[in-house]
Short mmCIF file of C-alpha atoms in Angstrom, two decimals:
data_model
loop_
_atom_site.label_atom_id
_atom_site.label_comp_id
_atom_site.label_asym_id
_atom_site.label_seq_id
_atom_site.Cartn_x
_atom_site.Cartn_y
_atom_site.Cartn_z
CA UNK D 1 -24.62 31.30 10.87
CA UNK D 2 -25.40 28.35 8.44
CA UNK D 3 -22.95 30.77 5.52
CA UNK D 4 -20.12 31.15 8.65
CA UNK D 5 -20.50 26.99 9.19
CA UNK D 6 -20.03 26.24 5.16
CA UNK D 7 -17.33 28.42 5.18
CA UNK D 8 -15.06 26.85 8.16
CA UNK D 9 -15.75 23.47 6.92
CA UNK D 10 -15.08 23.99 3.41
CA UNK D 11 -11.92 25.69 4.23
CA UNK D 12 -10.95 23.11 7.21
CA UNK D 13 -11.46 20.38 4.47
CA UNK D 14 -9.24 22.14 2.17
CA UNK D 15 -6.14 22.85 5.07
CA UNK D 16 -6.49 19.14 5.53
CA UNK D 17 -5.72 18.03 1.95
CA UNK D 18 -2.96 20.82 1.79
CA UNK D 19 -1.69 19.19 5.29
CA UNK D 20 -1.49 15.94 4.01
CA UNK D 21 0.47 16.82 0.98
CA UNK D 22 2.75 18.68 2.59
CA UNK D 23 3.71 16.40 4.70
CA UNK D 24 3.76 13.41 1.99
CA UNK D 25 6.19 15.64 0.26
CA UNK D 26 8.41 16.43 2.61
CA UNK D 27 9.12 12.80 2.98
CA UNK D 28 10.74 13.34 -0.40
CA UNK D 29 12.15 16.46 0.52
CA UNK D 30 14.55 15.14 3.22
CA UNK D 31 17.68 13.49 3.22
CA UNK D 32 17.13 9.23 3.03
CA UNK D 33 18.30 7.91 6.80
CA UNK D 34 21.37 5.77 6.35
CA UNK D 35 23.12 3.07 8.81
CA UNK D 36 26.52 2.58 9.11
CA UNK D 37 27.46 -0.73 7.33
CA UNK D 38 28.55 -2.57 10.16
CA UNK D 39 25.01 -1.98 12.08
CA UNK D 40 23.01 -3.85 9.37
CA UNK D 41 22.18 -7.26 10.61
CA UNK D 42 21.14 -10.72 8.35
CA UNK D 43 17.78 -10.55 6.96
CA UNK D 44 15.30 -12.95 5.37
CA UNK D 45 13.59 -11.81 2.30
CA UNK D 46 10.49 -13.22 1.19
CA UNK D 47 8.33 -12.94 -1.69
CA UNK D 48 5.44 -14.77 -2.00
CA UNK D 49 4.28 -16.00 -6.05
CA UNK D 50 0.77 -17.23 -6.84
CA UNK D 51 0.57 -17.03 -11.10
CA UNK D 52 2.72 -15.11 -13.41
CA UNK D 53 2.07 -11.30 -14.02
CA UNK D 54 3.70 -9.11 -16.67
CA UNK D 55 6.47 -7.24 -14.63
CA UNK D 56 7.25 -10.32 -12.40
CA UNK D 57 10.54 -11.24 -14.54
CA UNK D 58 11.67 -8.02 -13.63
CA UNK D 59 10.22 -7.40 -10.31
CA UNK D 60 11.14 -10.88 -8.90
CA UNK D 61 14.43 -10.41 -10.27
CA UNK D 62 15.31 -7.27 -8.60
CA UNK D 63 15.15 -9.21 -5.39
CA UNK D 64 19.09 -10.39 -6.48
CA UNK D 65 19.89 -6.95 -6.79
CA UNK D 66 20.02 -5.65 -3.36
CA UNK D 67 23.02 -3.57 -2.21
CA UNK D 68 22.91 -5.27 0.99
CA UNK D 69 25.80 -7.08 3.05
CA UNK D 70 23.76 -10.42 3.87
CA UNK D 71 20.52 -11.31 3.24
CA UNK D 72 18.63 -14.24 1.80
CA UNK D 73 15.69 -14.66 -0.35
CA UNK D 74 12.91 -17.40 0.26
CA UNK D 75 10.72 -17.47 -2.59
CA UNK D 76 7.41 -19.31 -1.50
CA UNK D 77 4.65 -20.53 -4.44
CA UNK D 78 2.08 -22.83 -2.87
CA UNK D 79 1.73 -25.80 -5.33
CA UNK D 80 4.23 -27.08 -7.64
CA UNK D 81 2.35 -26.59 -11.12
CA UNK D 82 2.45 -22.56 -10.22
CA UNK D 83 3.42 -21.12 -13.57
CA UNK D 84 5.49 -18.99 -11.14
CA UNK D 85 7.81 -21.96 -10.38
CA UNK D 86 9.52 -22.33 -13.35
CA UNK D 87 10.31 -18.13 -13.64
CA UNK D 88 11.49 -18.45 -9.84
CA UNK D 89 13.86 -21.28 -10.48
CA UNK D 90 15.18 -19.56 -13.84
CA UNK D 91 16.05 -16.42 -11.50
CA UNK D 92 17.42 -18.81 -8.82
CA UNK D 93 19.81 -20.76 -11.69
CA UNK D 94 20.80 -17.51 -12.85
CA UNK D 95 21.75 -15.70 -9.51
CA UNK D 96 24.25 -18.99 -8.15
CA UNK D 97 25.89 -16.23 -5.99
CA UNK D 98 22.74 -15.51 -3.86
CA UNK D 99 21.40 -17.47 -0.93
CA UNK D 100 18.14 -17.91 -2.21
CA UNK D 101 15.94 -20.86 -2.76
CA UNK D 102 12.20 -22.00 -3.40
CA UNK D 103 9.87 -23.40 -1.25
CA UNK D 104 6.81 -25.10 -2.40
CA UNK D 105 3.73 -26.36 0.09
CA UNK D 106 0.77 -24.81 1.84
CA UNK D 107 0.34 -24.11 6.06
CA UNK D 108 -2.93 -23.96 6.51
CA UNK D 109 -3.33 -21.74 9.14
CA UNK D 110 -5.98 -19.62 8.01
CA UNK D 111 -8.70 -18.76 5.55
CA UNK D 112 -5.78 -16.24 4.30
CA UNK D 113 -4.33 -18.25 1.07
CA UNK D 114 -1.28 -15.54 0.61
CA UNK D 115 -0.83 -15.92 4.53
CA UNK D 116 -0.88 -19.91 4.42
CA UNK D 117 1.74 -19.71 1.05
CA UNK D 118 4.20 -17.02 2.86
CA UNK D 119 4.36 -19.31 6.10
CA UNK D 120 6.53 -21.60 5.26
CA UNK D 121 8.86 -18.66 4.27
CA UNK D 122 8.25 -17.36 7.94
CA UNK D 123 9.29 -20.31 9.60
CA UNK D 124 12.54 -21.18 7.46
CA UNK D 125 13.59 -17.94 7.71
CA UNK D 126 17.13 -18.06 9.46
CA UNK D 127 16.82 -14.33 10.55
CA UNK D 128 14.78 -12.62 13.25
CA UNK D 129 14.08 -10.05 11.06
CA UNK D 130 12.27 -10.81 7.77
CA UNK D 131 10.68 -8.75 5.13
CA UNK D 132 7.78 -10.31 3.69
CA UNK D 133 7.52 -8.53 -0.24
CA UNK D 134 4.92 -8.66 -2.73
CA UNK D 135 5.73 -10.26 -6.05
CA UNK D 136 4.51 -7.47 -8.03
CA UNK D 137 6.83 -4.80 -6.35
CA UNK D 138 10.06 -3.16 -7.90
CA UNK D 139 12.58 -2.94 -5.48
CA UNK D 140 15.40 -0.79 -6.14
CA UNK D 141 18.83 -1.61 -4.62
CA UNK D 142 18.58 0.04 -1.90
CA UNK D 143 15.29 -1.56 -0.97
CA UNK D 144 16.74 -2.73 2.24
CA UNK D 145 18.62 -0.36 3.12
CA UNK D 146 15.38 1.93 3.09
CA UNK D 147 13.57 -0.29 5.83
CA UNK D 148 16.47 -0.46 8.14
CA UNK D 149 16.67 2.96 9.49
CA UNK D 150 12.95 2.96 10.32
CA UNK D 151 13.33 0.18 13.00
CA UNK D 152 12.96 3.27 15.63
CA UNK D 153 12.55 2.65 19.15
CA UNK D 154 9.19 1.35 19.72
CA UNK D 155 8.62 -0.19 16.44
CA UNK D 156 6.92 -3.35 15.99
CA UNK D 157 6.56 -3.80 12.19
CA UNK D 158 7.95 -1.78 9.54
CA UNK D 159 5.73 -1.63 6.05
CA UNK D 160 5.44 0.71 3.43
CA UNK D 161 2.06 1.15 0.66
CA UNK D 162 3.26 1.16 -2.90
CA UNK D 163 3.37 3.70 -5.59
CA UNK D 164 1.96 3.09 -9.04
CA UNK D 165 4.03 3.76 -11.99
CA UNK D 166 4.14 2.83 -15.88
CA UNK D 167 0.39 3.17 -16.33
CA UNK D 168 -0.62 1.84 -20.15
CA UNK D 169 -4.14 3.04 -20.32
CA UNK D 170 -6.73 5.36 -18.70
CA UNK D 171 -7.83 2.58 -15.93
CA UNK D 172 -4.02 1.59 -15.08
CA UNK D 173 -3.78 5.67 -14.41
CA UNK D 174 -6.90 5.58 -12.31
CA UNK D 175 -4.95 2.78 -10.38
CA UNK D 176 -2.09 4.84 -10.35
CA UNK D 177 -4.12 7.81 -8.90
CA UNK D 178 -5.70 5.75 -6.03
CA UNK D 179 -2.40 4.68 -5.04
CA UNK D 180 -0.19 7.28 -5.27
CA UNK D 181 -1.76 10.88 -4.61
CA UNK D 182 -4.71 9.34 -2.39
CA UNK D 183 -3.81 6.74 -0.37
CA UNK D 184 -0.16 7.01 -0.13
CA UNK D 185 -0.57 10.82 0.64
CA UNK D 186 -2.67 9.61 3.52
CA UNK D 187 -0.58 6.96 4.94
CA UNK D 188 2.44 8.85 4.54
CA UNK D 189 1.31 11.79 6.44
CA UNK D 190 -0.69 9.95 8.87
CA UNK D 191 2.70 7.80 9.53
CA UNK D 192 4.16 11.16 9.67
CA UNK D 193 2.42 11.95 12.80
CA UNK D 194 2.72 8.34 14.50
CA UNK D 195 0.17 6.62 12.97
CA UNK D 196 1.24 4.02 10.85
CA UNK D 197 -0.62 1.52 9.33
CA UNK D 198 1.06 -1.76 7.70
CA UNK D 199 0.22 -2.58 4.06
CA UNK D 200 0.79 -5.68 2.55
CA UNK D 201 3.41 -4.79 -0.46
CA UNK D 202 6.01 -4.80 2.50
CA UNK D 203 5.88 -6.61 5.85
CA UNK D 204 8.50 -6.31 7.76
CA UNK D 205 8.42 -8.40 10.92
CA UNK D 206 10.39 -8.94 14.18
CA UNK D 207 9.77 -12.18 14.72
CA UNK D 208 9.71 -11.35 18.67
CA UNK D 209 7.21 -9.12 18.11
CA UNK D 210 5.15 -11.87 16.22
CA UNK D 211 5.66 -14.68 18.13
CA UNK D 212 4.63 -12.83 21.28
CA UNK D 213 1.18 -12.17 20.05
CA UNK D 214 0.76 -16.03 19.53
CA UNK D 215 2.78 -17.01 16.39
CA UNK D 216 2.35 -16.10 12.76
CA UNK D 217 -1.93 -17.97 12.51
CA UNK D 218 -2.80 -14.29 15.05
CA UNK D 219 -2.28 -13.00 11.26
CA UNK D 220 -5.51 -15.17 9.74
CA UNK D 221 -7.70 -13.51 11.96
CA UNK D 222 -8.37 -10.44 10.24
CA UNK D 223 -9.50 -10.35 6.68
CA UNK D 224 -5.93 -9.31 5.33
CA UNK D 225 -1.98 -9.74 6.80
CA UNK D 226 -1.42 -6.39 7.17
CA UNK D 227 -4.57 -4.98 8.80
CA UNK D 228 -3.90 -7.71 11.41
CA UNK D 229 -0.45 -6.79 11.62
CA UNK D 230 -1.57 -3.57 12.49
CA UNK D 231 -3.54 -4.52 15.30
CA UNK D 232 -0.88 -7.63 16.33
CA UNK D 233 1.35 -4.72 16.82
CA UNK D 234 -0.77 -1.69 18.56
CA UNK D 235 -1.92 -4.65 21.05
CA UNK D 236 1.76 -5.17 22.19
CA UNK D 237 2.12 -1.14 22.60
CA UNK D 238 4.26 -0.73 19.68
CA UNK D 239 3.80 0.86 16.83
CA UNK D 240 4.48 0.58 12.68
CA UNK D 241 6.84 2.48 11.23
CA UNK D 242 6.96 3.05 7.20
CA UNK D 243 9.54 3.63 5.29
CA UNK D 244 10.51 7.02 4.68
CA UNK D 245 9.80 6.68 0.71
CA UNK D 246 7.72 4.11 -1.05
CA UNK D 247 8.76 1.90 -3.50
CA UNK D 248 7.35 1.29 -6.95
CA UNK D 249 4.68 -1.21 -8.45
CA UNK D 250 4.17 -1.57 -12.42
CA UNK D 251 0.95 -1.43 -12.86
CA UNK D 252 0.57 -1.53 -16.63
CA UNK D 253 -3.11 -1.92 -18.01
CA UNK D 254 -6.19 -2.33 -16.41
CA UNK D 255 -9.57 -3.00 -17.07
CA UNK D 256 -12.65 -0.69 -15.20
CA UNK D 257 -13.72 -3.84 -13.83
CA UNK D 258 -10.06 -4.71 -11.96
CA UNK D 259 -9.74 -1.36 -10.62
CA UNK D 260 -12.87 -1.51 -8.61
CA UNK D 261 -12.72 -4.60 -7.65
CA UNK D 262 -9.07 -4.29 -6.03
CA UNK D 263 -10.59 -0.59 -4.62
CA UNK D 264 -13.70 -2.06 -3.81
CA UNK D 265 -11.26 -5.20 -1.46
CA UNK D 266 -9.06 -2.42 0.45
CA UNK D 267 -12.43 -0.48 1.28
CA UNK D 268 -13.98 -3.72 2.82
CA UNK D 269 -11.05 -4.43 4.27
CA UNK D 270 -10.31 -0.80 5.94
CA UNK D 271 -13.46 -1.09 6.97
CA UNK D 272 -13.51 -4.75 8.92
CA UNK D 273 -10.76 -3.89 10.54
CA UNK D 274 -11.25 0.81 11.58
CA UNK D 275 -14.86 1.09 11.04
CA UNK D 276 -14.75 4.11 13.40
CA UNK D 277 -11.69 5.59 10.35
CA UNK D 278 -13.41 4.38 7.81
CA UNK D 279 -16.52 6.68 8.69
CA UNK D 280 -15.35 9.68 7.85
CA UNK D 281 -13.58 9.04 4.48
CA UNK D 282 -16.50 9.88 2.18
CA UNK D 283 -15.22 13.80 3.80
CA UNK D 284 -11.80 13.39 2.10
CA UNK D 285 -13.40 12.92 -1.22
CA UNK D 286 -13.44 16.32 -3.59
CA UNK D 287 -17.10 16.11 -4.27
CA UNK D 288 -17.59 16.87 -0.53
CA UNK D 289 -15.87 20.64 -0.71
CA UNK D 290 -17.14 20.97 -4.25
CA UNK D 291 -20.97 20.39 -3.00
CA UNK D 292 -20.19 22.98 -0.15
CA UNK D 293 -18.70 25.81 -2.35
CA UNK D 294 -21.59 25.61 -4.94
CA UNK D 295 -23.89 26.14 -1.66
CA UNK D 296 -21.96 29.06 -1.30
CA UNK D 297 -22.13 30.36 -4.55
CA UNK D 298 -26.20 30.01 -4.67
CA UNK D 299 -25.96 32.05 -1.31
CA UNK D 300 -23.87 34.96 -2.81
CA UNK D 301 -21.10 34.36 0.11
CA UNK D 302 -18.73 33.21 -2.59
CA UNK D 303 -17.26 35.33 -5.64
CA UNK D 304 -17.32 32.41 -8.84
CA UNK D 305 -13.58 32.86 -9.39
CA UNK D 306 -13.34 30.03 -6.17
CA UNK D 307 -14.84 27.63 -8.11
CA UNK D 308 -11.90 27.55 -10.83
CA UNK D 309 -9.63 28.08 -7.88
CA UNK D 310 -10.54 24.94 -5.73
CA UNK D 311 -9.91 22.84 -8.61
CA UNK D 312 -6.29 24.31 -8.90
CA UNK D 313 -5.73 24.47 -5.17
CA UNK D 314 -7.13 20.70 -5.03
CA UNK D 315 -5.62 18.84 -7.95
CA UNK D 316 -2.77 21.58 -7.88
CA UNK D 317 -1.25 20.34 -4.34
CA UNK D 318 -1.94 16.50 -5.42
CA UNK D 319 0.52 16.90 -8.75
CA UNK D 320 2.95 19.13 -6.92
CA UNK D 321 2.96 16.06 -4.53
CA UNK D 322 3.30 13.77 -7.48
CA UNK D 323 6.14 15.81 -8.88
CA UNK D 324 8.39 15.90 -6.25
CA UNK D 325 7.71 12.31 -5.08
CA UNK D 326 8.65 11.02 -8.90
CA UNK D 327 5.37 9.52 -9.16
CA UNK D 328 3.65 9.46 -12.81
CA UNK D 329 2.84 13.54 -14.00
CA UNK D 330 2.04 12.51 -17.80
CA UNK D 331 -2.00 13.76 -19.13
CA UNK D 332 -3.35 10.46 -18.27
CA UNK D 333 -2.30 11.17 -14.66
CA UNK D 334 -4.24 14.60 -14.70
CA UNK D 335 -7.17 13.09 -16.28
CA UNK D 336 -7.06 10.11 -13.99
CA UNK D 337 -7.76 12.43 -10.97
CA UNK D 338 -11.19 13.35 -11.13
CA UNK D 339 -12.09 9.79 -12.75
CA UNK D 340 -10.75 8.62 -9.23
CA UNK D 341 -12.57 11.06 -6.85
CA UNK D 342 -15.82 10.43 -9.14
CA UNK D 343 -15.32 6.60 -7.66
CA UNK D 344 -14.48 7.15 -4.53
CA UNK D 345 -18.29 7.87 -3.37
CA UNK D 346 -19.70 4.76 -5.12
CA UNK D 347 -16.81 2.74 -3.68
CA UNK D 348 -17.45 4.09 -0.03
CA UNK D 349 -21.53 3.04 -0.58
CA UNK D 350 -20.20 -0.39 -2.07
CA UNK D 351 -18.29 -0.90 0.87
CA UNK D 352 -21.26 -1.50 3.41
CA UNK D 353 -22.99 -4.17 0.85
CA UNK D 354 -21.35 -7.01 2.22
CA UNK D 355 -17.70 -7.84 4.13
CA UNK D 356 -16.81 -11.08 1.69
CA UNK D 357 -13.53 -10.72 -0.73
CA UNK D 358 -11.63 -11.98 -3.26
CA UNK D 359 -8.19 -11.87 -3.86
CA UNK D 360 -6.86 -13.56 -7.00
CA UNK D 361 -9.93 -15.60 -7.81
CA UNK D 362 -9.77 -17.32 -4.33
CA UNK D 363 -13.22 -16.28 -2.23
CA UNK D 364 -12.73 -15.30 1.18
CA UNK D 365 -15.98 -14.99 3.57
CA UNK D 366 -15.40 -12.21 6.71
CA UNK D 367 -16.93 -15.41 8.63
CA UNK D 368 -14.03 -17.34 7.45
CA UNK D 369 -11.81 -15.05 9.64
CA UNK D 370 -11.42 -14.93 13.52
CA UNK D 371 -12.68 -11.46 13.09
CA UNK D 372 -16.21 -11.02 14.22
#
């Protein structure tokens, strides 16, 4: 009985990471939804800047890029002095052609300091519908274009996690492998079956929708935008939608150190805000089968072939995933793997050691929040 009970769990734990990169891939699989031109309304792009990072001549810049019929960009930095000012207004002087401009100035409407420097982008906005866009994200051309068709009926928010790409050491690869073939593989396939969740590399808002939950400060009372933009929505009975593909985020090097800690932030914050989800993650981690098939194996109920054949299976369906997605393939990738599901455990025990954060050197206490 105890053998027949390893066996269905080891094997239901498998189907589930198969499941979930399937349908990741098939995202990539079919044909990109397109709108006619004429059905594409104004919208407001903005892209919050706190600081300069590597990649943020190029990824700001692609925001002039778009292959969009009208659309304006609101670039928002919170204090004058931002070294980010001076690159913004560069881009700006450059791009005379584009309806964009740079707002400086804090709202302080919540503990939130991204939330407080993105408001006054919110409330200049001359559209309904704006997309609120990390500075560190590469948007292709067709950025746009992408988030339109997934304004279905009886969608309140459209988002979409990035994907890690151009990786410079082992840690920016571990990154890389948290982003892409873990947590993108479950957000795509859990958006797949109607259960989207909003991350904050692209908000896309109604401003309806907002505004009918109480105004853009409901946002400040969770410990992150997009995990209260995923409850602001659910609350109204609608749902978020994410973009059929992702879209890319440089990652370049990182330190051991950075990697947790920006891990170490989404696990707090997935857990403030879905204990009840967050649970049961230490099950999606490969340790978890691994333990159960060498319980097997010191029972006799497994032949020792499986053991060399669960790490192919696993790791096998996560680069498959990784291949036809476009996402990084190279040897760092493949080593990166394991160094990631090693983490994951420690992470998941961090987690429950305390609900404070800190996102870009600026403290923020759970008690700061409305969230109790």
């Amino acid at each position: 009985m105890i053998t027949g009970a390893l066996i269905l769990a080891l094997l239901a734990l498998i189907g589930l990471h198969l499941v979930t990169s399937a349908l990741a891939a098939w995202r990539y699989l079919r044909p990109i939804p397109t709108m006619p031109e004429a059905d594409l309304p104004f919208v407001s792009l903005v892209r919050p800047v706190c600081g300069v990072d590597r990649f943020d001549p190029e990824t700001l810049g692609s925001s002039f890029d778009q292959d969009y019929p009208d659309y304006e960009i609101l670039f928002c930095a919170a204090r004058e002095d931002d070294p980010a000012v001076a690159l913004v207004q560069s881009l700006i002087d450059a791009h005379p052609e584009a309806k964009a401009q740079l707002l400086i100035g804090e709202d302080y409407i919540s503990a939130n300091p991204k939330l407080n420097n993105m408001a006054k982008g919110y409330h200049a906005a001359q559209s309904d519908l704006i997309c609120i866009t990390d500075s560190n994200l590469m948007l292709p051309p067709d950025y746009l274009r992408q988030l339109m068709p997934s304004w279905t009926p009886g969608t309140g928010a459209v988002s979409a996690p990035a994907a890690g790409n151009r990786a410079e050491n082992i840690w920016g690869a571990v990154e890389c492998a948290f982003l892409n073939t873990n947590q993108a593989r479950w957000q795509l396939a859990a958006d797949s079956v109607g259960l989207g969740f909003a991350q904050g590399k692209t908000l896309f808002y109604s401003r309806p929708v907002v505004e009918a939950a109480g105004g853009l400060s409901v946002l400040g009372r969770e410990m992150a935008e997009d995990l209260a933009t995923t409850k602001l929505v659910r609350g109204q009975g609608l749902k978020v939608s994410l973009a059929q593909r992702l879209f890319s985020h440089p990652v370049g090097s990182r330190s051991f150190e950075q990697t947790w800690n920006r891990q170490l932030r989404w696990s707090k914050i997935r857990r403030d805000g879905f204990p009840l989800l967050f649970l049961p993650e230490i099950l999606q981690v490969f340790a978890v089968p691994l333990i159960l098939l060498i319980a097997l194996l010191a029972m006799g109920a497994a032949p020792l072939w499986t053991l060399p054949a669960l790490f192919v299976i696993w790791y096998g369906s996560e680069y498959l995933l990784a291949r036809i997605a476009g996402w990084p393939t190279d040897w760092r990738s493949l080593v990166a793997m394991p160094i990631r599901d090693a983490l994951l455990p420690a992470i998941w025990l961090a987690t429950w050691g305390g609900r404070d954060i800190s996102w870009r050197g600026t403290h923020i206490a759970a008690s700061e929040t409305g969230h109790i």
